[in-house]
PDB file of C-alpha atoms in Angstrom:
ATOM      1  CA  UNK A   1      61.837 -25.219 -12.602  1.00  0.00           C
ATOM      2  CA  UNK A   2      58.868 -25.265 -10.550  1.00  0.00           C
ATOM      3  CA  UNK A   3      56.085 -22.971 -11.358  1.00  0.00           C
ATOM      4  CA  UNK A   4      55.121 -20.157  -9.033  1.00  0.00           C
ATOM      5  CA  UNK A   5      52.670 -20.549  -6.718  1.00  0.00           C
ATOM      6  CA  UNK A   6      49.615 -18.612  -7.481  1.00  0.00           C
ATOM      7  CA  UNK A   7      48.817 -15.921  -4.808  1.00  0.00           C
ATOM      8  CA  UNK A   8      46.175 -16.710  -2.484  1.00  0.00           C
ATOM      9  CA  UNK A   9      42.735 -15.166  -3.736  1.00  0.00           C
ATOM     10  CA  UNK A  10      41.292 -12.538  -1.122  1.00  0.00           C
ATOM     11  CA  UNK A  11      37.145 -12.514  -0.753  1.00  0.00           C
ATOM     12  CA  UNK A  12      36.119  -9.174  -1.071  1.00  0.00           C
ATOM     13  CA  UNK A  13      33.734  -7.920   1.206  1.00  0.00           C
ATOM     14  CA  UNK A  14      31.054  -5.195   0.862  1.00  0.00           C
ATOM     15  CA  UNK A  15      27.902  -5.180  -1.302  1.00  0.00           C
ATOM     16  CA  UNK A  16      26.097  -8.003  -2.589  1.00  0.00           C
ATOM     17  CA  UNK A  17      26.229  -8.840  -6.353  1.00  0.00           C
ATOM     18  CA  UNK A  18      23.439  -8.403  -8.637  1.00  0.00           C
ATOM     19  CA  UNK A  19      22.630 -12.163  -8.412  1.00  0.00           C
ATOM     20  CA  UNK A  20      19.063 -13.628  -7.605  1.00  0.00           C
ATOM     21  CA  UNK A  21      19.885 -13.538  -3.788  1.00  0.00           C
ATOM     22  CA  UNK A  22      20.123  -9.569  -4.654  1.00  0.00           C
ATOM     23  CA  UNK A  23      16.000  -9.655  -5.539  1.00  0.00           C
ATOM     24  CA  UNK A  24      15.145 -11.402  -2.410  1.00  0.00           C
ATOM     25  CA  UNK A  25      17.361  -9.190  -0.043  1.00  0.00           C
ATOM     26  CA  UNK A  26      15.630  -6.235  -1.486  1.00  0.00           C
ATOM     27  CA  UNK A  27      11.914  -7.479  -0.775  1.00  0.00           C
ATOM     28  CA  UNK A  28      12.931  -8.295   2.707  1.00  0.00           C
ATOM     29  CA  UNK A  29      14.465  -4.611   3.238  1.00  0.00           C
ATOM     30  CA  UNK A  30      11.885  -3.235   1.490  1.00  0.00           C
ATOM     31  CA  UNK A  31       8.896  -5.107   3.502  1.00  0.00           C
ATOM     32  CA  UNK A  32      10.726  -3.767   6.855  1.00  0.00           C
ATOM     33  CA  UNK A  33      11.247  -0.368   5.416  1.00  0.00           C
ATOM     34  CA  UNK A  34       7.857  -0.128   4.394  1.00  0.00           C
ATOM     35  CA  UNK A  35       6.572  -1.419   7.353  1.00  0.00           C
ATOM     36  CA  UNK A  36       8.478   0.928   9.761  1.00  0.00           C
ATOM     37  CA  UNK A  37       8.494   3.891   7.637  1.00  0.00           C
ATOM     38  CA  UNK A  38       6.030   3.814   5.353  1.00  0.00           C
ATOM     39  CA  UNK A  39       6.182   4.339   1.157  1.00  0.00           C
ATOM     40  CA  UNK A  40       7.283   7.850   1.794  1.00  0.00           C
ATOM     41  CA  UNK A  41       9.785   7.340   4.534  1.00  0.00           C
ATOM     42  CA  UNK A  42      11.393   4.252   3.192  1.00  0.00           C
ATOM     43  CA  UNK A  43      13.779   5.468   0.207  1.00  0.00           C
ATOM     44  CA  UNK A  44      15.317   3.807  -2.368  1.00  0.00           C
ATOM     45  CA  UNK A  45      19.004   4.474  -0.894  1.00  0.00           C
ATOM     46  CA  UNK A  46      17.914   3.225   3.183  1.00  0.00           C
ATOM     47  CA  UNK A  47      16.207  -0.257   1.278  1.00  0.00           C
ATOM     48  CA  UNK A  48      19.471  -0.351  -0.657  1.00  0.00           C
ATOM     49  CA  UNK A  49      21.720  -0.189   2.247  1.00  0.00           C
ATOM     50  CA  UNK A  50      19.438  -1.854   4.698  1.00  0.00           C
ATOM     51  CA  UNK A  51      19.836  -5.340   1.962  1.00  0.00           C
ATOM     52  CA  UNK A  52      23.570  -4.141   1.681  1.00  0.00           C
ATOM     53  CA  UNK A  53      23.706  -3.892  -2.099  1.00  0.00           C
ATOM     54  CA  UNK A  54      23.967  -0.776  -4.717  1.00  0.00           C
ATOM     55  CA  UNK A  55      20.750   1.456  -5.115  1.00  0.00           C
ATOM     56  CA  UNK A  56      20.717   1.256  -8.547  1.00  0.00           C
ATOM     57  CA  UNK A  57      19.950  -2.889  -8.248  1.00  0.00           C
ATOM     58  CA  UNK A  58      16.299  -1.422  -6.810  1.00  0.00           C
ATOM     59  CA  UNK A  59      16.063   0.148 -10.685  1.00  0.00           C
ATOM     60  CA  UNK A  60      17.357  -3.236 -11.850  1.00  0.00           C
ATOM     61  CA  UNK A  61      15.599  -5.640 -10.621  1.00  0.00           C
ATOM     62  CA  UNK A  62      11.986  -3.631 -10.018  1.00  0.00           C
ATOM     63  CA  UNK A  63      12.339  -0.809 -12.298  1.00  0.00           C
ATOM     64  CA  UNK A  64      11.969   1.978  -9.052  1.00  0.00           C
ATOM     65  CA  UNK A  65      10.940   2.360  -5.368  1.00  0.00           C
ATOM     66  CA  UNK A  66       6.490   1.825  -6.304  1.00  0.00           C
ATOM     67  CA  UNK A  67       7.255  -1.133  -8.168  1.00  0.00           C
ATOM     68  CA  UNK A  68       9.231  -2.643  -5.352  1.00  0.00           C
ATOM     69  CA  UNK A  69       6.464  -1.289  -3.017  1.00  0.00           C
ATOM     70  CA  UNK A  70       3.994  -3.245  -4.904  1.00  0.00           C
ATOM     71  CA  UNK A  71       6.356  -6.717  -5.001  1.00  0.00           C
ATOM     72  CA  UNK A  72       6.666  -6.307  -1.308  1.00  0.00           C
ATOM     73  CA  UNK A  73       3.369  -6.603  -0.742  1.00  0.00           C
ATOM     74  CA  UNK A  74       2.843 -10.043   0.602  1.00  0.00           C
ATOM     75  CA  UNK A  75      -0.613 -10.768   1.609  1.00  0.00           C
ATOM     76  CA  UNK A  76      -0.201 -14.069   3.770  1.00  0.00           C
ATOM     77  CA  UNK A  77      -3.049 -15.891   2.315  1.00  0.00           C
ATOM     78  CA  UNK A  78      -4.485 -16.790  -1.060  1.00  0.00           C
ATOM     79  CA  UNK A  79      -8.141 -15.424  -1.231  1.00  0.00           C
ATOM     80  CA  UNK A  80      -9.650 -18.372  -3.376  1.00  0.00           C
ATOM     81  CA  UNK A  81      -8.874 -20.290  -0.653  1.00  0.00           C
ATOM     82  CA  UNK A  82      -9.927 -18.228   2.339  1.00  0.00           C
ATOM     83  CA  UNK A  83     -13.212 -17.003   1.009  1.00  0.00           C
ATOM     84  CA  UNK A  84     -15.116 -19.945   0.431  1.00  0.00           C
ATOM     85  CA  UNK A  85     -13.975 -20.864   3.725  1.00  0.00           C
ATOM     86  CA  UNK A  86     -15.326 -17.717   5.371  1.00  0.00           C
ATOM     87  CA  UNK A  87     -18.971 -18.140   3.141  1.00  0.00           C
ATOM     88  CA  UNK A  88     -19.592 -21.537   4.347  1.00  0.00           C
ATOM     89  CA  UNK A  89     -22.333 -21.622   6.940  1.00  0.00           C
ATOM     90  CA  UNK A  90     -24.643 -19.744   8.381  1.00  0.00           C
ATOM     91  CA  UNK A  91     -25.042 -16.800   6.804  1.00  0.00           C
ATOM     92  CA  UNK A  92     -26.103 -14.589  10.198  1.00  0.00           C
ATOM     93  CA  UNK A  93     -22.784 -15.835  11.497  1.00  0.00           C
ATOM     94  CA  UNK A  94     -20.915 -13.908   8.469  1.00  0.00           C
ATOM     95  CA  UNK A  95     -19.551 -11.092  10.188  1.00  0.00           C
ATOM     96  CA  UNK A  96     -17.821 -13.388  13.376  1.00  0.00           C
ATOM     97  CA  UNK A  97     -16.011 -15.813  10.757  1.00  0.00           C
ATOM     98  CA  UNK A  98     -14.691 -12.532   8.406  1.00  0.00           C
ATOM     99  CA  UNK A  99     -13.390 -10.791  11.470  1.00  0.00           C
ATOM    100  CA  UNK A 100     -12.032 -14.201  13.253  1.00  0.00           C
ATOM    101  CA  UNK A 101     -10.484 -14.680   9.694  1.00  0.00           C
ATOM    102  CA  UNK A 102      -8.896 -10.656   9.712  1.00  0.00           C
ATOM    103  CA  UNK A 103      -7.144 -11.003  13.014  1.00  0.00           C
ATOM    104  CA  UNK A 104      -5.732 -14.801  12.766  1.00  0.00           C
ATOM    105  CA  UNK A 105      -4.117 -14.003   9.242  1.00  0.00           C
ATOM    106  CA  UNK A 106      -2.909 -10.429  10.507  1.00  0.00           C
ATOM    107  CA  UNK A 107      -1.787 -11.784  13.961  1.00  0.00           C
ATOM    108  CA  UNK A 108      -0.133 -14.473  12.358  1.00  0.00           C
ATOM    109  CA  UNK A 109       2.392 -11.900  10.793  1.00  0.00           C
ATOM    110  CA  UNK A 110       2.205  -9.227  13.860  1.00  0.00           C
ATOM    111  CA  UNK A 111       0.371  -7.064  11.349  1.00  0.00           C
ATOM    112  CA  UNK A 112       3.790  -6.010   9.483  1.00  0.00           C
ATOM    113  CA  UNK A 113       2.564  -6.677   5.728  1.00  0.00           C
ATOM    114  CA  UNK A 114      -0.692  -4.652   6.217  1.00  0.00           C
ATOM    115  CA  UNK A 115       0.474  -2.111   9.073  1.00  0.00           C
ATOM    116  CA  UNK A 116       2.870  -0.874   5.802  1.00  0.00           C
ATOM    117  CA  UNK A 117      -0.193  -0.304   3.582  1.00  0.00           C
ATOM    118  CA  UNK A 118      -2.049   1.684   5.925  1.00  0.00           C
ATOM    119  CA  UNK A 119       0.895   4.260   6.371  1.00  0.00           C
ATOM    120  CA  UNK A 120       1.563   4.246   3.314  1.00  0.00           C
ATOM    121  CA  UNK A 121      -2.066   5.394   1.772  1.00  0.00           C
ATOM    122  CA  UNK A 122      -2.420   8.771   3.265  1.00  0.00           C
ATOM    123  CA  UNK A 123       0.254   9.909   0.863  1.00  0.00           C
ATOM    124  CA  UNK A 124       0.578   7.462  -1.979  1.00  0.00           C
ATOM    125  CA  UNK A 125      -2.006   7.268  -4.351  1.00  0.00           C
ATOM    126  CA  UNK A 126      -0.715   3.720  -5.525  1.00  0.00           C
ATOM    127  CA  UNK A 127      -0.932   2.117  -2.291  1.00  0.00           C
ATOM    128  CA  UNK A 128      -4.300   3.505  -1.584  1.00  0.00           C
ATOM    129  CA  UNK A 129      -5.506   2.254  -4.700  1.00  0.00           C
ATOM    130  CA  UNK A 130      -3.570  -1.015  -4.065  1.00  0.00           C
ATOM    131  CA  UNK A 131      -5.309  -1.689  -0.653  1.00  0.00           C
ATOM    132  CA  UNK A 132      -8.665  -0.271  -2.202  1.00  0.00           C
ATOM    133  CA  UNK A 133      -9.109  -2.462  -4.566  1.00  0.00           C
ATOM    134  CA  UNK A 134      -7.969  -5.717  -2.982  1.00  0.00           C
ATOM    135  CA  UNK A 135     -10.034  -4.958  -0.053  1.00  0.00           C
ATOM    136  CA  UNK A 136     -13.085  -4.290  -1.804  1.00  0.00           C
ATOM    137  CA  UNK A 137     -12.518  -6.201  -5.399  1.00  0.00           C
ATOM    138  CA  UNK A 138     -10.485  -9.224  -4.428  1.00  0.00           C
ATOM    139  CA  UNK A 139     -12.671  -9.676  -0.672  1.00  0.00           C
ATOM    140  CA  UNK A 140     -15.547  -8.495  -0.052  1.00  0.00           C
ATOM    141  CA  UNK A 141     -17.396  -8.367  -3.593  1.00  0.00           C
ATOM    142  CA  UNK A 142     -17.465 -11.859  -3.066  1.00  0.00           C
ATOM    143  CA  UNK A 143     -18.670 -11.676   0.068  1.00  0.00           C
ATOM    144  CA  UNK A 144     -21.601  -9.021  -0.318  1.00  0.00           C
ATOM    145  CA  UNK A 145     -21.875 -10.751  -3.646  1.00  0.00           C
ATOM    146  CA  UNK A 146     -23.703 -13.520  -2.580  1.00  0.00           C
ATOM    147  CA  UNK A 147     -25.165 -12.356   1.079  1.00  0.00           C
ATOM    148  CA  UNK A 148     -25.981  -8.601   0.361  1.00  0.00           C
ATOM    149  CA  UNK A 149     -29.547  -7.780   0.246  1.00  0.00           C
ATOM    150  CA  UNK A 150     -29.304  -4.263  -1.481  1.00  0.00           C
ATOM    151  CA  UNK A 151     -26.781  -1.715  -1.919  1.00  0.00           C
ATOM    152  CA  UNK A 152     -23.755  -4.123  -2.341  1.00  0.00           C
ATOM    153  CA  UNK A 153     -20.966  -1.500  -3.108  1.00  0.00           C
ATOM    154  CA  UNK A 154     -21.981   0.728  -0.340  1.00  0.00           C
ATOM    155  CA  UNK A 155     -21.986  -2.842   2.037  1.00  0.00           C
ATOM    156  CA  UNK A 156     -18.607  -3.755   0.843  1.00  0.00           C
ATOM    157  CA  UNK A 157     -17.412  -0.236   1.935  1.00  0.00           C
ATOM    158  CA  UNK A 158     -18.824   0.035   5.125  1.00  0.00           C
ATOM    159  CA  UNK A 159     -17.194  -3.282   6.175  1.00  0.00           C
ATOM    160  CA  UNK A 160     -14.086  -2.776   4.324  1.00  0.00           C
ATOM    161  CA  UNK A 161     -13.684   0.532   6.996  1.00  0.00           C
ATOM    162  CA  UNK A 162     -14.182  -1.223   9.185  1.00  0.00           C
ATOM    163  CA  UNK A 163     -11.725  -3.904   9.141  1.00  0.00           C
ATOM    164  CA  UNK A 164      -8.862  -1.598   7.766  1.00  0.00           C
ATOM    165  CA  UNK A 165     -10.036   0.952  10.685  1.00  0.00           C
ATOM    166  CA  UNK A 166      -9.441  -1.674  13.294  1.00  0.00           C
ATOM    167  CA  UNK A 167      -6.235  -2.675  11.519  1.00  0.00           C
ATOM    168  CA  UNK A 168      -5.064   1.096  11.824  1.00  0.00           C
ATOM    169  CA  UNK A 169      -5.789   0.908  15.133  1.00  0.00           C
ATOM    170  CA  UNK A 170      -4.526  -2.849  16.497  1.00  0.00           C
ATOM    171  CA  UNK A 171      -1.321  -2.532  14.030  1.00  0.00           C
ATOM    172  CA  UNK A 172      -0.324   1.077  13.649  1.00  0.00           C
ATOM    173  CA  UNK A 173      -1.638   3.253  15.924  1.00  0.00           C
ATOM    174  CA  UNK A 174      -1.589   0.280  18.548  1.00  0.00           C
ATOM    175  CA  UNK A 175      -4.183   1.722  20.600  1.00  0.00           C
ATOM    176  CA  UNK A 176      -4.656  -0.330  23.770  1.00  0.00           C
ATOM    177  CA  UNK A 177      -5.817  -2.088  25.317  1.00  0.00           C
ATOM    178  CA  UNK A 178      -7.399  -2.885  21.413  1.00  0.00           C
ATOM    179  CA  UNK A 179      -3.763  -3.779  20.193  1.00  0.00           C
ATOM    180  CA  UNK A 180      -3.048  -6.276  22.842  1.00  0.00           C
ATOM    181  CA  UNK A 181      -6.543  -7.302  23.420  1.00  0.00           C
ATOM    182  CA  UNK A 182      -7.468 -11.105  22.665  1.00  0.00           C
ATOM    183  CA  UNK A 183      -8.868 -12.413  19.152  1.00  0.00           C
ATOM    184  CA  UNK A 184     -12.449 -13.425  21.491  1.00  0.00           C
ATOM    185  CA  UNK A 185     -13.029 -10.084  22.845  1.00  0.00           C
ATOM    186  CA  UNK A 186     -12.292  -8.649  19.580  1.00  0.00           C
ATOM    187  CA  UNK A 187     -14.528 -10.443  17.511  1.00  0.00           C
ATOM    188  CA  UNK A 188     -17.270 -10.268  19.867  1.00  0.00           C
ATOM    189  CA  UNK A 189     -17.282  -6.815  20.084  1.00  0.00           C
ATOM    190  CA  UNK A 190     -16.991  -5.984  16.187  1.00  0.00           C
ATOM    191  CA  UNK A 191     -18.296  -8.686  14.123  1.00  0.00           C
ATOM    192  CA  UNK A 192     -21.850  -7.399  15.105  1.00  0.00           C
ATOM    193  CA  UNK A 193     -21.363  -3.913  13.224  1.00  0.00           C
ATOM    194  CA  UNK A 194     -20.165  -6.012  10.545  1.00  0.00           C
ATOM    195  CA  UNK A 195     -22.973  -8.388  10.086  1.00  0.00           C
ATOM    196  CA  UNK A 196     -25.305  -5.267  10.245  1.00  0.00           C
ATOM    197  CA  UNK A 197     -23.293  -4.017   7.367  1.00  0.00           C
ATOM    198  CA  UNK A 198     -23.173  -7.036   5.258  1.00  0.00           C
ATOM    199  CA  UNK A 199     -27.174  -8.132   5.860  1.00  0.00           C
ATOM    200  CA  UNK A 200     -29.254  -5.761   7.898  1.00  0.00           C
ATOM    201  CA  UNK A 201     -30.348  -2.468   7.620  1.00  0.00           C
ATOM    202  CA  UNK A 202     -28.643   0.501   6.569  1.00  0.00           C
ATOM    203  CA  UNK A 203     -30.790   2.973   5.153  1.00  0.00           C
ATOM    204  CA  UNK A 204     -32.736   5.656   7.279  1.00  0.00           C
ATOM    205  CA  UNK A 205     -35.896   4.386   8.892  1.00  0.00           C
TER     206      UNK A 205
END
């Protein structure tokens, strides 16, 4: 006697797993979330919906929403590289190659990864202290490291609000015509403020 067929198996649809592909759909929610929201607008059960899986997989596979926040922070470049880059040549010409460098990586990406940091640091002492200390620690120490004539911490600051001002304002706030305005005019009209910040005067005559 033939044996009975077995009954055709039925894919269930819904949320993901908890496999690997689970990890990488969060980061992508969570960069968008971020991005569009902010830390404090983006919660744990939008992210979790948003990447289609369970909201307790954001406890799983970061531990909570600021870890998450942190491992969707993807800067698009890899400093070691970029800085030497940016420090070779003339030093007087400093502050055009750091800007030039800010807006082509930032542009590159529409100004998503760091347009989430910004909102995110008014209200989120993590993220502030995340962008702090990779603006000024990871960047520019190196920079007013080895061009600063005095005052190097107070340099690095001054430039680093700077760039992260103009960042608010070209990625955020999109304040035009500064948000659609060309990397040329850009750079010409900021990199000198910069260069005064990084080697000329800053103290009271």
């Amino acid at each position: 006697m033939a044996a009975p067929h077995d009954p055709p198996r039925v894919r269930r649809r819904g949320r993901r797993s908890g496999g690997d592909d689970t990890r990488s759909a969060l980061l992508d929610a969570a960069r968008a979330a971020f991005a569009e929201r902010g830390y404090d607008g983006a919660t744990v059960r939008h992210i979790a919906e948003r990447a289609g899986v369970d909201a307790a997989m954001v406890n799983h596979w970061f531990g909570g929403k600021e870890a998450l926040f942190t491992a969707s922070l993807h800067i698009p470049f890899d400093p070691a590289v970029v800085m030497p880059e940016v420090l070779a040549g003339d030093h007087e010409q400093l502050g055009e190659r750091l800007v030039h460098r800010f807006l082509t990586t930032w542009d590159a990406t529409g100004g998503a990864p760091l347009a989430s940091v910004i909102r995110s640091v008014a209200s989120h002492e993590a993220a502030a202290r995340m962008l702090r200390e990779f603006v000024t620690r990871v960047i520019l120490a190196r920079i007013v490291g080895v061009v600063a004539p005095d005052r190097p911490e107070l340099r690095a600051a001054l430039v680093g609000s700077q760039l992260i001002g103009m960042g608010l304002v070209r990625y955020v706030v999109k304040l035009e015509p500064l948000a659609s305005a060309d990397r040329a005019t850009v750079v010409a009209a900021v990199a000198p403020t910069v260069q005064r910040y990084l080697t000329g005067p800053i103290d009271p005559s």
